[in-house]
Coordinates of C-alpha atoms and ligand atoms in Angstrom, one line a residue:
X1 CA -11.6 -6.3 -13.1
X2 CA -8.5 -4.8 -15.1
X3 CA -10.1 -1.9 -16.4
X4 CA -11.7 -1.3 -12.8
X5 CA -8.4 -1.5 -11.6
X6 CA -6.5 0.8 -14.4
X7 CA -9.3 3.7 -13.9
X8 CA -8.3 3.3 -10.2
X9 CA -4.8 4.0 -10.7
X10 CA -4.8 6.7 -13.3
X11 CA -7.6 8.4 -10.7
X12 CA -5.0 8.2 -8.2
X13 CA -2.6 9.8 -10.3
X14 CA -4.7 12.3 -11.3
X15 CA -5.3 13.4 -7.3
X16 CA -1.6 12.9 -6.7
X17 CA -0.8 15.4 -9.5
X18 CA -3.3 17.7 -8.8
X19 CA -2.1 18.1 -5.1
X20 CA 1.9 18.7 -6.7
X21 CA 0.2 21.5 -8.9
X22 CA -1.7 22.9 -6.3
X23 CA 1.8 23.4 -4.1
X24 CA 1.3 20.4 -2.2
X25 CA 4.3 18.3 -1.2
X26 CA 5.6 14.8 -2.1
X27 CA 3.9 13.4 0.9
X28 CA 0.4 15.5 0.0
X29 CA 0.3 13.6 -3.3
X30 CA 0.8 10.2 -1.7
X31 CA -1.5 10.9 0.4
X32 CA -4.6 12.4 -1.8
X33 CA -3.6 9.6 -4.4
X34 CA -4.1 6.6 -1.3
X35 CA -7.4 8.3 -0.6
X36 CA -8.7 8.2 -4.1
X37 CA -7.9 4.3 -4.2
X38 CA -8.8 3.5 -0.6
X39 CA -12.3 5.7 -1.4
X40 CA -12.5 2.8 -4.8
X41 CA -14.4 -0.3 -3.7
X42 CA -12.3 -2.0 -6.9
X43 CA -9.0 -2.5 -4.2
X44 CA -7.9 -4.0 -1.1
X45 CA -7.9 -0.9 0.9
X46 CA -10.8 1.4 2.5
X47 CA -14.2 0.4 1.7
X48 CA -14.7 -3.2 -0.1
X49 CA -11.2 -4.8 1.1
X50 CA -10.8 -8.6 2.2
X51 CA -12.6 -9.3 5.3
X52 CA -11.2 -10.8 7.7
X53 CA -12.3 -14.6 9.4
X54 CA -15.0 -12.9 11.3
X55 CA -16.9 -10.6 8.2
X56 CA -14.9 -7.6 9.4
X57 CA -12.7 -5.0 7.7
X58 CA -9.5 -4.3 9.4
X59 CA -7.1 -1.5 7.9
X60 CA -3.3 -0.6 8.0
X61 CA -1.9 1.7 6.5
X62 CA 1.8 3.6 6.8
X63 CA 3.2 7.3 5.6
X64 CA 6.2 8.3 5.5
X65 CA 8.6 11.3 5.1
X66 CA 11.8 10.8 2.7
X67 CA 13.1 14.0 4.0
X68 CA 12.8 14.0 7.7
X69 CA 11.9 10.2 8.2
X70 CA 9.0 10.9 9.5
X71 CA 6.7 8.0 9.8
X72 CA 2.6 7.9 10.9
X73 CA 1.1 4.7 10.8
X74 CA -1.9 2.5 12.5
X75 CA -3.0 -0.6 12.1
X76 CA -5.8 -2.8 12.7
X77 CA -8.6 -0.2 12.5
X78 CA -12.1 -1.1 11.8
X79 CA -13.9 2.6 12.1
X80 CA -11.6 4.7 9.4
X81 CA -12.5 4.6 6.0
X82 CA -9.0 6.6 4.9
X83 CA -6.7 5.1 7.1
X84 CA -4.0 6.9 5.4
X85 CA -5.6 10.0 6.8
X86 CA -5.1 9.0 10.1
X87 CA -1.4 8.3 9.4
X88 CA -0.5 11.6 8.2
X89 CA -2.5 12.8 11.1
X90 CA 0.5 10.9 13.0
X91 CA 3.0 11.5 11.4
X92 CA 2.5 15.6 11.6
X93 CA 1.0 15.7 14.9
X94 CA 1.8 13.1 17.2
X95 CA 5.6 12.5 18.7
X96 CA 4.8 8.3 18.2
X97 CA 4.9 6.4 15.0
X98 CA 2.1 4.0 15.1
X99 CA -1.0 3.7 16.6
X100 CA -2.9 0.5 16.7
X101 CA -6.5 -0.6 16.9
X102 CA -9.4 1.3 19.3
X103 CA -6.4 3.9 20.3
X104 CA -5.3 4.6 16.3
X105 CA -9.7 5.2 16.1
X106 CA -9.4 7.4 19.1
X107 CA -6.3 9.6 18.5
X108 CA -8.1 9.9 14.0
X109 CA -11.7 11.1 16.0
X110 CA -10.0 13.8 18.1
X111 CA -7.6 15.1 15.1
X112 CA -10.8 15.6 13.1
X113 CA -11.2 12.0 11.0
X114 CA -14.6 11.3 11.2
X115 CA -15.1 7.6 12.2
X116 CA -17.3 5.4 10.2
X117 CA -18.9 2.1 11.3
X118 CA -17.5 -1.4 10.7
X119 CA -20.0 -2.2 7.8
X120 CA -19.9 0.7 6.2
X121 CA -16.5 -0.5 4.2
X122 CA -18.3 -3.7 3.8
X123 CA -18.8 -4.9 0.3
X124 CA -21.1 -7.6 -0.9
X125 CA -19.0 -8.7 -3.1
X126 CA -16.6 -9.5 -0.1
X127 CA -19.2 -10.9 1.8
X128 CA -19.7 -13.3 -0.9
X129 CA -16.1 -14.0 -1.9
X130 CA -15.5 -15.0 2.1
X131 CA -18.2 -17.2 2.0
X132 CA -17.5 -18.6 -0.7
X133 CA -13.8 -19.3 0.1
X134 CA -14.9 -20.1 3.9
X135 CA -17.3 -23.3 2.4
X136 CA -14.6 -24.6 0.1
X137 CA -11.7 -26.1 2.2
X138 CA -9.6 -23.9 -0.5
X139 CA -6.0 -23.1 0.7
X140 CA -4.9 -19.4 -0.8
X141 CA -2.5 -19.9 -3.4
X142 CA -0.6 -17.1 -2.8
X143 CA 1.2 -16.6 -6.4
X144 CA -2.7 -16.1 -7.9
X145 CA -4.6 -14.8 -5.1
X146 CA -4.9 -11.2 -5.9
X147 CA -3.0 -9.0 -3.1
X148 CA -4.8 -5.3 -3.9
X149 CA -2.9 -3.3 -1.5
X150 CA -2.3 0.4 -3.2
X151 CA 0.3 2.1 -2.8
X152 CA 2.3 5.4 -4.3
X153 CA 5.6 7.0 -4.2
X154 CA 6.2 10.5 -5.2
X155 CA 9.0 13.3 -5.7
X156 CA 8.1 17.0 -5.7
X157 CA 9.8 19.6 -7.4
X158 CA 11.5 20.7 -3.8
X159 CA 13.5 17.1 -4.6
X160 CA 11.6 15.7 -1.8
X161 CA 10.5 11.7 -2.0
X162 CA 7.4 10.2 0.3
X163 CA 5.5 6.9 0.0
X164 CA 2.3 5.8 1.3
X165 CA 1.0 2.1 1.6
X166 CA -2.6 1.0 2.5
X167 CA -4.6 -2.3 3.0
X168 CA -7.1 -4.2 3.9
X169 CA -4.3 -7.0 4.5
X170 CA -5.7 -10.5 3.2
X171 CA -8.5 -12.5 2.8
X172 CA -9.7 -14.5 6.1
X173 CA -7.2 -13.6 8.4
X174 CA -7.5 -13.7 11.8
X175 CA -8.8 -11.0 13.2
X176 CA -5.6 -8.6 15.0
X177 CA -2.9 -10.2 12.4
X178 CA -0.9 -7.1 10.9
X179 CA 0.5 -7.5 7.3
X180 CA 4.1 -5.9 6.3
X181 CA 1.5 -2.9 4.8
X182 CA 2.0 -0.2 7.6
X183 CA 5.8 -1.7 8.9
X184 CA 8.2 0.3 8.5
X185 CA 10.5 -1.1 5.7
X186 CA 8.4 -3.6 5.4
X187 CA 5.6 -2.7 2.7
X188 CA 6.5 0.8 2.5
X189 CA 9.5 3.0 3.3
X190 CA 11.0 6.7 1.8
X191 CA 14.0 8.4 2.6
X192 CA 15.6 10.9 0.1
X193 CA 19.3 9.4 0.4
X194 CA 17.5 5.8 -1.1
X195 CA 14.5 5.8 -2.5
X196 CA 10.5 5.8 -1.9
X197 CA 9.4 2.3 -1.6
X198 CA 5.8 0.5 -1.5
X199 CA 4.9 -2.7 -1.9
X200 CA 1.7 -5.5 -2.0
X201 CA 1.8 -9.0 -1.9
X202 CA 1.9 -11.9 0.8
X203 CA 2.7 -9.9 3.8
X204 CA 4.7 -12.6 6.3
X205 CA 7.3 -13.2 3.7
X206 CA 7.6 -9.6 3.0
X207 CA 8.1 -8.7 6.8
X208 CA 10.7 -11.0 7.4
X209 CA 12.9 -9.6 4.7
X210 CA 12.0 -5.9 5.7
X211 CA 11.8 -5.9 1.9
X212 CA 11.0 -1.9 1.2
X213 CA 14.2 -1.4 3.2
X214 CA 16.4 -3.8 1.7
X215 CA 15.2 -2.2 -1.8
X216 CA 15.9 1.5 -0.6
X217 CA 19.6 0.3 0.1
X218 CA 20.1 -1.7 -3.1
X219 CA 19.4 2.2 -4.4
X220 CA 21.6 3.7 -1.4
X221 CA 24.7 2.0 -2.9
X222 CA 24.3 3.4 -6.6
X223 CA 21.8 0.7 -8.0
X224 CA 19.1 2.0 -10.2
X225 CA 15.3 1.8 -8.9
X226 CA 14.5 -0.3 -11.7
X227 CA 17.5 -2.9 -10.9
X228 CA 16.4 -2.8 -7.4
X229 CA 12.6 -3.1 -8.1
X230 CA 13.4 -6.3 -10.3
X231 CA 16.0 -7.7 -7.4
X232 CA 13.7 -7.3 -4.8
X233 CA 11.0 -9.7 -6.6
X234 CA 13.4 -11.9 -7.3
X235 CA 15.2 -12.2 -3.7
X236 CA 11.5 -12.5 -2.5
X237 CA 11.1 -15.3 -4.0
X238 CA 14.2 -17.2 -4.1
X239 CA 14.6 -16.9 -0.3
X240 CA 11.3 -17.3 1.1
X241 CA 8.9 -18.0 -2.7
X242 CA 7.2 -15.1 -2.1
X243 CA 4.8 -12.7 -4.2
X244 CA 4.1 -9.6 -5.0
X245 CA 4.8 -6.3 -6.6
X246 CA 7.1 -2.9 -6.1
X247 CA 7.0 0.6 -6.8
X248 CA 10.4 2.3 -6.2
X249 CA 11.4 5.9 -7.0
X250 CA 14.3 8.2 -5.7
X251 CA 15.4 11.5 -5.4
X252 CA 16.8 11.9 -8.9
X253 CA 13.5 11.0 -10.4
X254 CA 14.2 7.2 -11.4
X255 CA 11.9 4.7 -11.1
X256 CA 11.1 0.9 -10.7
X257 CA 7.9 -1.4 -11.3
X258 CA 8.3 -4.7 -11.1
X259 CA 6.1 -7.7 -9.5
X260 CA 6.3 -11.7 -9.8
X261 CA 2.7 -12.0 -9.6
X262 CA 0.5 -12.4 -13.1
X263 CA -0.7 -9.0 -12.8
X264 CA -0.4 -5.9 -11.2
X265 CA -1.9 -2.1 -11.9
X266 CA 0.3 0.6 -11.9
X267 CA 0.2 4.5 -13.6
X268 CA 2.7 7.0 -13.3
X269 CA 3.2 10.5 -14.7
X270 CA 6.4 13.0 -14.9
X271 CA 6.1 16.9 -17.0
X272 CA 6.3 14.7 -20.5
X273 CA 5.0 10.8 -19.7
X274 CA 1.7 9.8 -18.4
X275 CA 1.2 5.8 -18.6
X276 CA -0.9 3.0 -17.0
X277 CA -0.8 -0.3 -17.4
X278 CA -1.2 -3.7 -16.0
X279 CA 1.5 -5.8 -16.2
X280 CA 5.4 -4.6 -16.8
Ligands
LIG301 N1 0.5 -7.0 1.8 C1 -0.8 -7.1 2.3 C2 -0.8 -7.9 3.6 O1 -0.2 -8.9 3.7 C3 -1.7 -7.8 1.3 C4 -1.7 -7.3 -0.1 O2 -0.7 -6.7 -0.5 O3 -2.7 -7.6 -0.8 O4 -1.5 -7.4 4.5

């Protein structure tokens, strides 16, 4: 699926771009660049992401607000098929941060996200790939199994950051368990005196180091986002032998990609580079 999964991320790119040129704002382009991914059945988020130990999809996502800290997130929704929608929806119009489960559905249909049903984001392919995995007595091996969480990070040319994280969490989990996705500092974090930070991978281990936050300080005292993209792989693993893979981008434009998994898809574009790729 790499070429599935390089169309994806340029796509989201594009959208992303498009909103900056448009007048949007840093959080706009996360935002229309998560949709565009969430809305391709190729990733872990929206339609066609890991079900969970019962068939079902269950979504988190987070947004957030390098400039004001503003954060919208829910979690655990099974009737949104752009989750990250419903976080912006928070984030601008709601005085709370996160919203979980039938109340996060609730609070999307009465701000004007339409709601879907449950099998509508269900994918045979991911009806297949649970069966399969549920007959086989097969433990996840978390350094291979893919984690296809998207995520983005973007500054705009008011020298505002944002980033956006959302995901179908991972395969077979039981159904209610939240992943670091939509946690605050946990898979995704942005505040303009760091850096914008989202990240995929095995969620537990990521939420116990509130990872996206320990990477935004590494940048807070004068490391570069590529340093702190690279440290933050490697810390996850020493300490807990975690997986998984950063974006990380501050206010001055720099930027980290790093991950400790085999793969992992990523695209970016400034006024003079435009680049995708699939390992770094
Ligand atoms: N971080 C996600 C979770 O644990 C999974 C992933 O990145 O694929 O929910």
């Amino acid at each position: 699926m790499v070429d599935a999964h390089l169309n994806g991320v340029r796509n989201a790119i594009a959208a992303g771009w498009q909103a900056l040129e448009r007048g949007g704002t840093a959080l706009d382009a996360v935002e229309e660049s998560v949709v565009v991914m969430e809305d391709d059945e190729t990733f872990d988020a929206g339609r066609g992401s890991f079900l969970n130990s019962e068939g079902k999809v269950q979504l988190d996502a987070l947004i957030m607000d390098g400039a004001t800290l503003r954060a919208g997130g829910v979690g655990g929704v099974e009737r949104i098929a752009n989750p990250v929608r419903a976080a912006r929806k928070i984030l601008s119009e709601s005085p709370h941060v996160y919203f979980v489960a039938e109340g996060a559905e609730r609070f999307a249909a009465e701000h004007g996200i339409p709601l879907c049903k449950n099998e509508d984001l269900v994918t045979q392919r991911e009806v297949e790939r649970l069966r399969e995995f549920q007959s086989s007595n097969k433990k996840l091996d978390p350094t291979y199994f893919s984690h296809d969480t998207v995520g983005a990070v973007v500054l705009d040319s008011q020298g505002n950051i944002a980033a956006a994280t959302s995901t179908g969490g991972t395969l077979n989990k039981t159904p209610g368990r939240l992943g670091d996705s939509s946690l605050i500092g946990c898979g995704c974090y942005a505040d303009n005196d760091s850096a914008a930070v989202s990240m995929t991978g095995w969620g537990e281990p990521i939420m116990k180091l509130v990872l996206a936050k320990w990477t935004a300080d590494r940048v807070a005292t004068g490391n570069l986002p590529e340093w702190a993209a690279k440290e933050a792989m490697s810390y996850l693993h020493r300490r807990l032998q975690g997986h998984g893979g950063v974006i990380v981008l501050d206010a001055q434009g720099r930027f980290g990609i790093a991950h400790n998994t085999p793969r992992m898809a990523w695209a970016l574009k400034t006024s003079n580079r435009d680049e995708a790729g699939i390992q770094r």
